[in-house]
Amino acid sequence: ALLTDPTKIGNNYDFVVVGAGIGGSVVANRLSENPAWKVLLIEAGINNAGLEDISIPFFAPRDSPNEIWTWNYTTVPQTGLLGRTLTYQRGKILGGTSSINYMMFTRGSSDFWDNLANWTGDSSWGWKNIYDYFIKLETFTPPADRHDTTGQYDPSVHGTSGPLAVSLPGAANELSPFIFQTQQNEASHWPFILDANSGNQLGLGWLQATINGSTRASAATAYLAPRYISRPNLDVLIEQQVTKILFNTKVKGAPQATGVTFASGPKAQVYTVKAKKEVILSGGSIGSTHLLLLSGIGDKNALKKVGVSSIFNNAEVGSNLIDHPCITNHWVANTTNSLDLLRENSTALADAIANYDATGKGRLVDTVSPAMGLFRFPDNSDFIQSNPGVKTASGPKAAEYEFLWIDGWGSFLPVPGPSGFYLTLSQVILSPSSRGTITLNSASPWVFPTIDTAFLTTEYDLDISRAAFKDARTFMSDKAWKGYNLGEAFDQSAFQTDAQIDSYLRNNTTPAYHMTSTNRIQSHKGGDGVVDNTLKVVGVSGLRVVDNSVFPFIIEGHPEATIYALAERASDYIKATWA
Ligand SMILES: Cc1cc2nc3c(=O)[nH]c(=O)nc-3n(C[C@H](O)[C@H](O)[C@H](O)COP(=O)(O)OP(=O)(O)OC[C@H]3O[C@@H](n4cnc5c(N)ncnc54)[C@H](O)[C@@H]3O)c2cc1C
């Protein structure tokens, strides 16, 4: 049942899952398949049902920041970004960040997963095994306009009966012909890829996104759909924030997680709920890390400074933070029909909404980009020549940078675009070498932790960002764009020399909001880590982490697909433990 009143929950749960984002929704769903197990899922945020801004794919860019369904974190001043602070968004709603994200669905390369198998020494994390989970979790769904999708994806590598809908763009986008013409004109530079979710991701192809016909498919719509949430052994409690993990330190051996405390606000009543089998943290890279630290799992000395007593000393918690730096660049477009029309003209927007409501069609059915390019720099490129031997991507099948296009002014910077008609090419750096941290600021769960994304703090990251920036310019100056692309928008014309470009990058880089690795899996070769290969927290018992924070390295792509698969795999590990 879906509950808002904490006094209505039971007192006999086997599993308490914290956070109804991707990890938590999948795990709560899969564990409650066993009618003998009682599962409680606790979510700090609100219900997603009935919120048009959330369900209409086109509105994704306006779902954050500063909404009632976002957490609204801010980073510390970034040394690599000239001291700028960054807003950092996470969803605070059923479905978590999958309810506010841009829905781009990328499984990663087979190298990414095989690297995870090598790191963990557990072959079940390799591409071959995880591929079966990708098939299990997905239903490939016709696009809203039902166009012929031949040549736009490979049906043989997709699922047909899983909870999560994945689709191709469902409305014509005026950029698509230019993008694919450029690709064809320079196919050796930017090759075509039929399906970047086949294990081979390199190339430019049609974008796949978690969209079900004309609405967003999220962890909530897929894994917490009414038919699941009505299971008698599954309770989903919303608008309650978990404040601490409870441990029994009197047991023989490692301290045992026995339950959690939660409350709706700093002054509200604090409740306790017990878990007979396990507590599973799925609060995301920030939420789960914050909770571990608040509960005494972290660097002992740092915790002591803010008044938290140690349960298990582990300096790895909150370290190794990785995120993708992102740059959005703008060109003036020779059109009067880009999304800028809907951004600036309220009548046009009202018409688009009326059409969408009446037909389920039109441009509101899609997320921001019709296509995606995932590329590596060739060995003879300036970038590779000046960074000999430095390889941060998972392997030769993994991309180093990404292109996305928006038919209008798009940006993660919290400033409105100028008036006029534009097009945007975003570059995402997929294998950065900078590492950031999350640390505790206070022993109070109501005070945000300190977040440092550490963007562009290595020479490598600056070099690769500059190289990707130049490649984007090359792409946009191809002859295919003649007549449509009227030139770089005012903010770029002054950035020509490397020093000028570097200054532009430091002034404009934002997160892609893919934060990972703050509770990374241990390497089987020894050394540090926060969870083992079955995602159990080391040093304690009865506690796991199932979310984006456990990957030891960042996906070369967008993380949501990988977290769905991770949580499916983790659910089988939990089921096997208690079978
Ligand atoms: C603007 C934006 C665009 C993005 N676009 C894409 C994209 O196109 N494709 C893609 O793959 N990824 C995208 N992402 C990233 C992706 O959505 C996230 O990486 C992913 O959702 C993380 O999943 P998770 O399960 O780790 O955590 P989340 O989905 O963040 O879920 C965590 C949940 O736990 C809850 N929670 C946290 N702490 C507590 C607590 N103490 N008590 C109770 N509940 C708690 C939160 O409210 C939240 O619901 C985007 C992110 C943003 C912000």
XYZ file of C-alpha atoms and ligand atoms in Angstrom:
632
model
C 0.000 0.000 0.000
C 1.038 3.632 -0.464
C 1.133 5.327 2.962
C 1.719 8.845 4.192
C 0.883 8.201 7.859
C 3.794 6.568 9.715
C 1.458 5.210 12.393
C -0.148 2.985 9.717
C 2.975 0.937 8.940
C 3.402 -2.600 10.269
C 5.893 -3.888 12.814
C 7.055 -7.050 11.177
C 9.131 -6.175 8.096
C 11.789 -8.483 6.745
C 13.385 -5.752 4.644
C 13.440 -1.999 5.047
C 14.504 -0.246 1.826
C 15.537 3.416 2.044
C 14.795 5.609 -0.994
C 12.335 4.943 -3.839
C 14.678 5.934 -6.661
C 15.890 3.458 -9.252
C 17.753 1.124 -6.895
C 15.082 1.101 -4.178
C 12.058 0.726 -6.467
C 13.575 -2.271 -8.264
C 14.660 -3.990 -5.036
C 11.324 -3.391 -3.241
C 9.483 -4.756 -6.257
C 11.628 -7.865 -6.692
C 11.786 -8.764 -2.972
C 8.009 -8.403 -2.584
C 7.559 -10.986 -5.360
C 8.003 -13.457 -2.504
C 4.667 -13.246 -0.641
C 6.334 -14.597 2.503
C 8.550 -11.495 2.832
C 7.252 -8.175 4.148
C 8.932 -5.143 2.588
C 8.816 -1.489 3.639
C 10.107 1.156 1.197
C 10.604 4.601 2.784
C 10.877 7.684 0.540
C 11.609 11.227 1.681
C 9.833 12.799 -1.279
C 6.316 13.099 -2.634
C 4.082 10.959 -4.829
C 4.757 11.262 -8.583
C 1.204 10.437 -9.660
C -0.706 13.125 -11.527
C 2.189 15.576 -11.939
C 2.151 16.705 -15.589
C 5.535 18.408 -15.372
C 7.000 15.049 -14.396
C 5.117 12.859 -16.857
C 5.469 14.949 -20.046
C 8.925 14.091 -21.435
C 9.534 17.503 -23.030
C 9.269 19.212 -19.638
C 12.271 17.351 -18.181
C 14.468 20.480 -18.312
C 12.030 22.351 -16.101
C 11.793 19.572 -13.488
C 14.837 20.943 -11.670
C 16.196 22.871 -9.823
C 14.239 24.321 -6.931
C 11.024 22.343 -7.166
C 9.141 20.687 -4.307
C 10.304 17.358 -5.726
C 14.063 18.155 -5.779
C 16.707 18.138 -3.029
C 18.495 21.320 -4.179
C 22.034 20.628 -3.045
C 24.887 23.034 -3.737
C 28.545 22.076 -4.126
C 31.432 23.820 -2.415
C 33.243 26.421 -4.568
C 34.948 24.435 -7.334
C 38.683 25.052 -7.596
C 38.712 23.819 -11.214
C 35.808 26.105 -12.120
C 37.156 29.452 -10.939
C 35.466 29.122 -7.557
C 31.948 28.697 -8.924
C 29.481 26.722 -6.817
C 27.124 24.372 -8.667
C 23.534 23.527 -7.912
C 23.322 19.756 -7.670
C 20.008 18.118 -8.427
C 18.426 14.888 -7.210
C 14.770 13.862 -7.309
C 12.845 13.815 -4.027
C 9.824 11.952 -5.283
C 8.723 8.384 -6.014
C 11.084 7.219 -8.754
C 13.831 9.444 -7.341
C 15.981 11.116 -9.952
C 14.442 8.903 -12.665
C 11.311 11.045 -12.229
C 13.153 14.278 -13.104
C 15.970 13.141 -15.403
C 16.286 13.425 -19.188
C 15.385 9.729 -19.704
C 18.377 8.854 -21.903
C 18.901 5.130 -21.694
C 22.417 3.754 -22.220
C 23.517 0.317 -21.044
C 27.212 1.075 -21.414
C 29.768 -0.895 -23.387
C 30.523 -4.544 -22.743
C 33.958 -3.308 -21.607
C 32.365 -1.348 -18.753
C 30.675 -4.464 -17.358
C 33.592 -6.793 -18.031
C 35.774 -4.342 -16.153
C 33.360 -4.555 -13.237
C 33.640 -8.354 -13.329
C 37.438 -8.047 -13.279
C 37.347 -5.517 -10.448
C 35.026 -7.605 -8.272
C 36.386 -10.998 -9.303
C 32.716 -11.902 -9.817
C 31.940 -12.935 -13.389
C 28.214 -12.416 -12.790
C 28.848 -8.658 -13.109
C 30.208 -9.175 -16.630
C 28.350 -8.095 -19.781
C 27.243 -11.634 -20.675
C 25.270 -12.075 -17.459
C 24.115 -8.468 -17.040
C 22.821 -8.488 -20.619
C 20.112 -10.951 -19.496
C 19.008 -8.445 -16.850
C 18.798 -5.704 -19.485
C 16.466 -7.944 -21.468
C 14.456 -8.823 -18.364
C 13.909 -5.237 -17.228
C 12.801 -3.730 -20.541
C 9.864 -3.567 -22.910
C 10.905 -1.904 -26.144
C 7.914 0.230 -27.052
C 6.806 1.837 -30.351
C 7.448 5.600 -30.519
C 4.489 7.963 -30.120
C 4.201 8.683 -33.853
C 4.477 4.957 -34.722
C 6.967 5.710 -37.509
C 8.872 2.887 -39.174
C 11.902 2.318 -36.912
C 13.774 0.021 -39.302
C 17.436 0.996 -39.273
C 17.070 3.027 -36.070
C 17.754 0.244 -33.556
C 18.429 -3.481 -33.366
C 15.302 -5.293 -32.102
C 17.304 -8.466 -31.458
C 19.070 -6.918 -28.453
C 15.947 -5.638 -26.674
C 13.461 -6.932 -24.149
C 9.761 -7.290 -24.809
C 8.177 -8.026 -21.435
C 9.984 -6.156 -18.665
C 8.523 -3.425 -16.433
C 10.433 -0.506 -17.995
C 9.411 1.043 -21.338
C 12.233 2.147 -23.639
C 11.618 3.851 -26.954
C 12.927 5.932 -29.855
C 12.039 9.580 -30.586
C 8.304 9.917 -31.260
C 8.124 13.188 -33.195
C 10.055 14.648 -36.111
C 12.910 16.883 -34.985
C 14.296 19.363 -37.475
C 17.889 18.738 -36.369
C 17.884 15.017 -37.185
C 18.512 15.340 -40.960
C 21.468 17.696 -40.347
C 22.962 15.502 -37.632
C 22.807 12.335 -39.715
C 23.942 14.094 -42.906
C 27.051 15.319 -41.062
C 27.633 11.785 -39.811
C 27.417 10.443 -43.391
C 29.646 13.184 -44.774
C 32.364 12.269 -42.264
C 31.611 8.635 -41.479
C 35.199 7.733 -40.661
C 35.321 10.486 -38.049
C 31.828 9.970 -36.585
C 30.661 6.436 -37.544
C 27.020 5.375 -37.456
C 25.899 2.956 -34.738
C 22.648 1.074 -35.207
C 22.196 0.363 -31.531
C 24.476 1.768 -28.825
C 22.839 -0.612 -26.321
C 24.219 -3.733 -28.015
C 27.460 -3.786 -26.003
C 29.211 -1.831 -28.754
C 28.363 1.771 -28.065
C 30.772 3.695 -30.287
C 29.171 5.853 -32.945
C 26.323 8.206 -33.659
C 22.815 6.774 -33.573
C 19.212 7.375 -32.640
C 18.583 8.134 -28.985
C 16.837 5.539 -26.826
C 14.926 6.886 -23.843
C 12.692 5.637 -21.035
C 9.469 6.837 -22.598
C 6.236 4.865 -22.798
C 4.450 6.164 -25.891
C 4.073 9.785 -24.886
C 4.865 9.735 -21.149
C 7.940 9.381 -18.960
C 8.726 5.855 -17.809
C 10.457 6.047 -14.426
C 11.336 3.633 -11.638
C 7.999 4.671 -10.098
C 5.796 4.152 -13.159
C 7.583 0.861 -13.953
C 8.442 -0.842 -10.665
C 5.936 0.824 -8.314
C 2.959 0.642 -10.671
C -0.430 0.053 -8.968
C -0.292 -3.694 -9.607
C 2.906 -3.921 -7.547
C 2.196 -1.330 -4.886
C -1.077 -3.091 -4.066
C 0.761 -6.275 -3.027
C -0.271 -7.016 0.579
C 3.374 -7.548 1.598
C 4.694 -4.223 0.196
C 4.281 -0.896 2.001
C 5.592 2.322 0.464
C 5.789 5.161 2.964
C 6.363 8.612 1.449
C 7.310 12.061 2.799
C 9.472 10.549 5.542
C 13.243 10.951 5.629
C 15.356 8.209 7.140
C 17.647 9.868 9.676
C 19.813 7.023 10.967
C 20.557 3.317 10.647
C 20.208 1.471 13.955
C 22.840 -1.108 14.939
C 23.018 -3.808 17.552
C 26.629 -3.656 18.713
C 26.123 -6.336 21.370
C 25.986 -9.220 18.872
C 28.976 -11.482 18.421
C 31.049 -10.296 15.467
C 30.284 -7.223 13.380
C 27.606 -4.696 14.432
C 24.254 -5.677 12.971
C 21.861 -3.246 11.254
C 18.460 -3.770 12.865
C 16.322 -0.957 11.488
C 16.149 2.796 10.923
C 14.746 5.970 12.428
C 12.787 8.430 10.288
C 10.849 11.685 10.504
C 9.111 14.163 8.210
C 11.179 17.143 9.338
C 13.627 18.441 11.932
C 10.901 19.172 14.461
C 8.592 16.259 13.642
C 8.180 13.090 15.667
C 10.918 10.511 15.133
C 9.752 6.940 14.419
C 11.643 3.649 14.501
C 11.104 0.612 12.298
C 12.900 -2.734 12.568
C 14.120 -4.974 9.745
C 14.269 -8.679 10.545
C 16.564 -9.529 7.659
C 18.213 -6.467 6.083
C 18.261 -2.719 5.728
C 18.913 -1.754 2.100
C 20.127 1.767 1.336
C 19.027 3.137 -2.047
C 19.214 6.844 -1.314
C 21.531 7.510 -4.257
C 25.128 8.708 -4.262
C 24.371 11.602 -1.938
C 21.536 10.150 0.179
C 23.107 6.759 0.958
C 26.524 8.252 1.634
C 25.014 10.853 3.951
C 23.152 8.127 5.891
C 26.206 5.878 6.259
C 28.223 8.797 7.629
C 25.424 9.946 9.973
C 25.166 6.371 11.256
C 28.876 6.038 12.092
C 30.263 4.304 9.009
C 33.009 6.503 7.651
C 36.329 8.044 8.563
C 36.408 7.769 12.365
C 38.313 10.981 12.997
C 36.246 13.077 10.606
C 33.020 11.742 12.158
C 34.284 12.485 15.659
C 34.827 16.134 14.694
C 31.107 16.600 14.056
C 30.047 14.474 17.019
C 29.153 11.152 15.348
C 30.437 8.043 17.146
C 32.007 5.387 14.988
C 30.391 2.051 14.203
C 32.965 1.043 11.587
C 35.991 3.061 10.543
C 36.124 3.313 6.739
C 37.604 6.398 5.096
C 36.341 5.210 1.690
C 32.754 6.274 2.425
C 32.198 9.512 0.501
C 35.511 9.404 -1.349
C 36.092 8.537 -5.047
C 33.169 10.697 -6.184
C 33.008 10.747 -9.988
C 30.691 12.728 -12.236
C 30.660 13.711 -15.889
C 31.582 17.315 -16.670
C 29.225 18.746 -19.259
C 29.450 21.754 -21.571
C 26.562 23.097 -23.587
C 27.394 25.234 -26.618
C 25.003 27.254 -28.682
C 24.689 28.216 -32.324
C 22.208 30.590 -33.950
C 19.651 28.612 -35.980
C 17.922 29.714 -39.150
C 14.451 28.624 -38.056
C 11.373 29.919 -36.313
C 10.306 26.523 -35.100
C 12.892 25.317 -32.582
C 11.911 24.622 -28.986
C 12.755 28.275 -28.329
C 9.279 28.926 -29.709
C 7.769 26.980 -26.815
C 10.241 28.527 -24.381
C 9.277 32.082 -25.293
C 5.782 32.015 -26.747
C 3.091 31.023 -24.256
C 0.432 30.636 -26.966
C 2.606 28.171 -28.886
C 3.211 26.245 -25.672
C -0.496 26.171 -24.796
C -1.231 24.864 -28.322
C 1.415 22.149 -27.953
C -0.046 21.070 -24.602
C -3.595 21.029 -26.013
C -2.416 18.922 -28.959
C -0.526 16.583 -26.622
C -3.541 16.197 -24.327
C -5.840 15.492 -27.293
C -3.607 13.189 -29.351
C -0.620 12.082 -27.249
C 1.524 13.338 -30.133
C 3.730 16.285 -31.064
C 7.064 17.455 -29.782
C 6.148 17.163 -26.094
C 6.456 13.355 -26.375
C 10.259 13.523 -26.598
C 13.174 14.366 -24.372
C 15.805 16.850 -25.467
C 17.932 15.113 -28.119
C 16.906 12.968 -31.093
C 20.356 11.399 -31.395
C 23.448 10.586 -29.387
C 27.093 10.317 -30.354
C 29.518 8.263 -28.246
C 33.075 8.616 -29.471
C 36.755 7.993 -28.773
C 39.668 10.097 -29.936
C 41.735 8.352 -32.625
C 45.314 7.448 -31.696
C 46.708 10.091 -34.056
C 44.599 12.908 -32.581
C 46.279 15.827 -30.810
C 44.588 14.843 -27.578
C 45.921 11.258 -27.495
C 49.345 12.399 -28.709
C 49.610 14.870 -25.838
C 48.317 12.371 -23.266
C 50.314 9.256 -24.216
C 49.386 6.124 -22.327
C 46.604 7.787 -20.336
C 43.446 5.726 -20.677
C 40.635 6.355 -18.243
C 37.769 4.695 -20.151
C 36.891 1.059 -19.376
C 38.440 -0.312 -22.550
C 38.635 0.108 -26.323
C 34.870 -0.349 -26.745
C 34.069 2.409 -24.258
C 33.511 6.009 -25.301
C 35.522 8.981 -24.059
C 33.111 11.783 -24.922
C 29.536 12.269 -25.996
C 27.523 14.643 -28.174
C 23.838 15.503 -27.693
C 21.831 18.040 -29.678
C 18.929 20.244 -28.700
C 16.834 22.102 -31.262
C 16.869 25.271 -29.229
C 18.703 26.879 -26.354
C 19.430 24.213 -23.766
C 21.646 24.524 -20.720
C 22.246 23.109 -17.248
C 23.366 26.565 -16.131
C 20.655 28.125 -13.972
C 20.225 31.121 -16.262
C 17.421 31.544 -18.805
C 18.443 31.524 -22.469
C 18.380 34.686 -24.556
C 15.538 35.338 -26.967
C 15.919 34.110 -30.533
C 16.313 30.728 -32.211
C 19.241 28.482 -31.436
C 20.579 24.984 -31.505
C 22.687 23.375 -28.823
C 25.386 20.739 -28.903
C 26.301 19.391 -25.453
C 29.545 17.552 -24.860
C 29.823 15.198 -21.946
C 33.250 13.971 -20.800
C 32.636 10.300 -20.097
C 35.803 9.112 -18.400
C 37.099 11.952 -16.244
C 40.059 11.404 -13.928
C 39.097 14.004 -11.274
C 37.789 12.605 -7.991
C 35.587 14.459 -5.487
C 34.177 13.838 -2.024
C 31.104 13.905 0.178
C 31.812 14.700 3.826
C 29.707 15.338 6.867
C 29.002 18.907 7.812
C 26.959 18.225 10.913
C 25.589 15.300 12.921
C 22.092 16.543 12.042
C 20.414 14.638 9.176
C 18.687 17.898 8.204
C 21.947 19.638 7.290
C 23.189 18.742 3.798
C 26.613 17.108 3.553
C 29.511 18.946 1.918
C 29.732 18.015 -1.768
C 32.843 18.559 -3.867
C 32.571 17.316 -7.463
C 36.170 18.460 -8.166
C 35.470 19.086 -11.853
C 38.451 19.923 -14.086
C 40.958 19.473 -11.285
C 43.245 17.331 -13.467
C 45.110 18.389 -16.613
C 43.680 15.345 -18.365
C 40.095 16.485 -17.778
C 40.836 19.961 -19.050
C 42.651 18.548 -22.101
C 39.866 16.149 -23.016
C 37.194 18.823 -22.491
C 39.099 21.144 -24.824
C 39.489 18.381 -27.412
C 35.767 17.549 -27.265
C 34.902 21.242 -27.537
C 36.992 21.553 -30.696
C 35.451 18.403 -32.138
C 31.971 19.827 -31.523
C 32.955 22.934 -33.472
C 34.198 20.744 -36.313
C 30.911 18.833 -36.304
C 28.845 21.992 -36.441
C 30.894 23.526 -39.245
C 30.272 20.596 -41.595
C 28.723 21.547 -44.911
C 25.528 19.700 -43.960
C 24.569 22.584 -41.665
C 24.978 25.283 -44.308
C 21.970 27.563 -44.346
C 20.627 26.282 -41.006
C 23.523 26.980 -38.656
C 24.096 30.740 -38.747
C 27.207 30.605 -36.553
C 28.297 30.408 -32.962
C 26.181 32.266 -30.460
C 27.637 35.398 -28.924
C 29.088 33.646 -25.910
C 31.607 31.583 -27.893
C 33.043 33.918 -30.498
C 35.654 35.242 -28.065
C 37.001 31.766 -27.346
C 39.499 30.755 -30.016
C 42.958 30.116 -28.489
C 43.503 27.174 -26.120
C 43.792 29.557 -23.185
C 40.520 31.238 -24.164
C 38.810 27.870 -24.578
C 40.079 26.743 -21.167
C 38.658 29.871 -19.623
C 35.335 29.208 -21.365
C 35.337 25.619 -20.067
C 36.095 26.635 -16.487
C 33.347 29.262 -16.642
C 30.689 27.040 -18.161
C 31.199 23.399 -17.156
C 28.261 21.959 -15.234
C 27.570 18.476 -13.877
C 25.752 15.976 -16.064
C 24.303 14.866 -12.684
C 25.599 11.309 -12.949
C 27.393 11.197 -9.576
C 28.694 7.749 -8.648
C 31.291 5.696 -6.731
C 31.068 7.274 -3.249
C 30.391 3.790 -1.783
C 32.315 1.761 -4.289
C 32.536 -2.017 -4.431
C 35.790 -3.488 -3.081
C 38.313 -4.792 -5.529
C 38.871 -8.524 -5.122
C 42.555 -7.798 -5.327
C 42.235 -6.277 -1.878
C 42.294 -2.720 -0.753
C 39.514 -0.443 0.132
C 35.853 -0.292 -0.656
C 32.527 0.197 1.064
C 30.522 -2.819 -0.150
C 31.446 -6.331 -1.267
C 30.555 -7.869 -4.632
C 27.050 -8.674 -3.329
C 26.693 -5.030 -2.223
C 26.828 -5.822 1.533
C 28.423 -3.025 3.532
C 31.773 -4.243 4.827
C 32.442 -4.158 8.576
C 28.795 -4.591 9.593
C 26.030 -7.126 8.908
C 22.442 -6.799 7.687
C 23.135 -3.749 5.523
C 23.485 -3.300 1.761
C 23.723 -0.369 -0.629
C 21.901 -0.705 -3.959
C 22.195 2.460 -6.041
C 24.549 4.401 -8.279
C 27.032 4.994 -5.443
C 28.493 1.454 -5.572
C 30.001 1.403 -9.074
C 33.789 1.616 -8.698
C 34.040 3.666 -11.919
C 31.638 5.770 -13.915
C 29.621 4.441 -16.818
C 30.631 5.836 -20.198
C 27.102 7.032 -20.901
C 24.051 7.881 -18.821
C 23.679 5.857 -15.635
C 20.002 5.010 -15.291
C 20.086 1.798 -17.348
C 23.085 0.528 -15.418
C 21.370 1.176 -12.066
C 18.230 -0.725 -13.120
C 20.452 -3.672 -14.100
C 22.559 -3.383 -10.937
C 19.424 -3.443 -8.776
C 18.011 -6.434 -10.663
C 21.284 -8.313 -10.107
C 21.390 -7.226 -6.445
C 17.804 -8.413 -5.890
C 18.838 -11.893 -6.980
C 21.777 -11.782 -4.567
C 19.442 -10.801 -1.705
C 16.919 -13.496 -2.669
C 19.708 -16.092 -2.742
C 20.954 -15.013 0.702
C 17.567 -15.623 2.304
C 16.295 -18.505 0.145
C 18.701 16.918 -14.468
C 19.143 15.491 -14.553
C 19.135 14.832 -15.767
C 19.531 13.498 -15.839
N 19.420 12.845 -17.034
C 19.706 11.530 -17.111
C 19.466 10.802 -18.315
O 18.985 11.348 -19.304
N 19.774 9.475 -18.334
C 20.324 8.838 -17.247
O 20.628 7.658 -17.337
N 20.543 9.505 -16.095
C 20.225 10.822 -15.985
N 20.375 11.476 -14.795
C 20.947 10.727 -13.639
C 20.075 9.580 -13.113
O 18.717 9.904 -13.115
C 20.546 9.212 -11.694
O 21.905 8.880 -11.757
C 19.787 8.019 -11.129
O 18.407 8.297 -11.016
C 20.330 7.644 -9.747
O 19.616 6.529 -9.278
P 19.732 6.081 -7.764
O 18.833 4.923 -7.571
O 21.169 5.920 -7.431
O 19.238 7.336 -6.924
P 17.974 8.275 -7.093
O 17.239 7.978 -8.340
O 18.444 9.669 -6.890
O 17.033 7.839 -5.881
C 17.313 8.066 -4.531
C 16.006 8.201 -3.781
O 16.258 8.113 -2.397
C 15.538 9.120 -1.714
N 16.272 9.389 -0.474
C 17.536 9.860 -0.352
N 17.881 9.927 0.941
C 16.807 9.493 1.659
C 16.557 9.344 3.050
N 17.469 9.639 3.973
N 15.330 8.885 3.437
C 14.379 8.551 2.511
N 14.580 8.690 1.184
C 15.782 9.147 0.753
C 15.510 10.268 -2.691
O 14.470 11.185 -2.395
C 15.309 9.537 -4.005
O 13.956 9.314 -4.280
C 19.989 12.814 -14.676
C 19.998 13.479 -13.456
C 19.563 14.796 -13.382
C 19.558 15.478 -12.045
